[in-house]
């Protein structure tokens, strides 16, 4: 889905594959903690090798998992001026 965060997309694809976090992590060769951090959005930029392993474990195309590499940019001018890239404020 366009604009969907990696954390949401990863969880959606894992659930659609019928895998628990433990099963998906084991298949991808990563720790359950690493997968949990990705799904909860605590890790914003995962290692490319981890993404590739997760895509293979979930039997999806890497681009489907990684999403559009174009950053989402939001500029707020009403109220305080803000620049937000991929959901994070930029100073």
GROMACS .gro file of C-alpha atoms in nm:
model
   91
    1UNK     CA    1   0.000   0.000   0.000
    2UNK     CA    2   0.139   0.343  -0.090
    3UNK     CA    3   0.270   0.540   0.207
    4UNK     CA    4   0.255   0.238   0.436
    5UNK     CA    5   0.534   0.234   0.691
    6UNK     CA    6   0.781  -0.055   0.687
    7UNK     CA    7   0.671  -0.163   1.035
    8UNK     CA    8   0.307  -0.195   0.929
    9UNK     CA    9   0.392  -0.358   0.596
   10UNK     CA   10   0.625  -0.613   0.757
   11UNK     CA   11   0.366  -0.717   1.015
   12UNK     CA   12   0.091  -0.736   0.751
   13UNK     CA   13   0.302  -0.957   0.524
   14UNK     CA   14   0.414  -1.179   0.815
   15UNK     CA   15   0.056  -1.233   0.930
   16UNK     CA   16  -0.057  -1.298   0.571
   17UNK     CA   17   0.215  -1.564   0.546
   18UNK     CA   18   0.072  -1.726   0.859
   19UNK     CA   19   0.397  -1.694   1.056
   20UNK     CA   20   0.457  -1.596   1.416
   21UNK     CA   21   0.739  -1.356   1.495
   22UNK     CA   22   0.947  -1.652   1.615
   23UNK     CA   23   0.891  -1.850   1.296
   24UNK     CA   24   0.963  -1.555   1.067
   25UNK     CA   25   1.277  -1.461   1.259
   26UNK     CA   26   1.405  -1.820   1.254
   27UNK     CA   27   1.344  -1.850   0.878
   28UNK     CA   28   1.518  -1.517   0.812
   29UNK     CA   29   1.810  -1.595   1.044
   30UNK     CA   30   1.757  -1.285   1.258
   31UNK     CA   31   1.670  -1.248   1.624
   32UNK     CA   32   1.312  -1.221   1.740
   33UNK     CA   33   1.409  -0.894   1.907
   34UNK     CA   34   1.529  -0.752   1.575
   35UNK     CA   35   1.203  -0.850   1.407
   36UNK     CA   36   1.001  -0.709   1.695
   37UNK     CA   37   1.193  -0.380   1.676
   38UNK     CA   38   1.120  -0.360   1.302
   39UNK     CA   39   0.750  -0.432   1.348
   40UNK     CA   40   0.718  -0.180   1.629
   41UNK     CA   41   0.900   0.090   1.432
   42UNK     CA   42   1.197   0.117   1.669
   43UNK     CA   43   1.435   0.033   1.384
   44UNK     CA   44   1.370   0.275   1.100
   45UNK     CA   45   1.651   0.169   0.866
   46UNK     CA   46   1.715  -0.206   0.875
   47UNK     CA   47   2.022  -0.368   0.725
   48UNK     CA   48   1.973  -0.454   0.357
   49UNK     CA   49   2.072  -0.816   0.424
   50UNK     CA   50   1.805  -0.842   0.696
   51UNK     CA   51   1.539  -0.705   0.461
   52UNK     CA   52   1.643  -0.950   0.189
   53UNK     CA   53   1.633  -1.242   0.434
   54UNK     CA   54   1.290  -1.137   0.562
   55UNK     CA   55   1.155  -1.105   0.208
   56UNK     CA   56   1.275  -1.456   0.132
   57UNK     CA   57   1.134  -1.592   0.460
   58UNK     CA   58   0.795  -1.432   0.388
   59UNK     CA   59   0.808  -1.543   0.022
   60UNK     CA   60   0.756  -1.189  -0.109
   61UNK     CA   61   0.950  -0.970  -0.348
   62UNK     CA   62   1.209  -0.749  -0.179
   63UNK     CA   63   1.052  -0.437  -0.331
   64UNK     CA   64   0.714  -0.537  -0.192
   65UNK     CA   65   0.864  -0.557   0.156
   66UNK     CA   66   1.097  -0.257   0.132
   67UNK     CA   67   0.839  -0.034  -0.033
   68UNK     CA   68   0.901   0.278  -0.236
   69UNK     CA   69   1.249   0.413  -0.161
   70UNK     CA   70   1.127   0.768  -0.228
   71UNK     CA   71   1.117   0.951   0.104
   72UNK     CA   72   0.784   1.087   0.222
   73UNK     CA   73   0.828   1.461   0.272
   74UNK     CA   74   0.582   1.678   0.459
   75UNK     CA   75   0.615   2.052   0.508
   76UNK     CA   76   0.393   2.218   0.767
   77UNK     CA   77   0.361   2.596   0.736
   78UNK     CA   78   0.053   2.662   0.947
   79UNK     CA   79   0.171   2.707   1.302
   80UNK     CA   80   0.541   2.637   1.355
   81UNK     CA   81   0.736   2.563   1.037
   82UNK     CA   82   0.821   2.192   1.025
   83UNK     CA   83   0.997   1.964   0.778
   84UNK     CA   84   0.916   1.596   0.826
   85UNK     CA   85   1.088   1.322   0.626
   86UNK     CA   86   0.958   0.965   0.658
   87UNK     CA   87   0.767   1.057   0.973
   88UNK     CA   88   1.066   1.212   1.153
   89UNK     CA   89   1.116   1.586   1.208
   90UNK     CA   90   1.426   1.735   1.046
   91UNK     CA   91   1.598   2.036   1.198
   0.00000   0.00000   0.00000
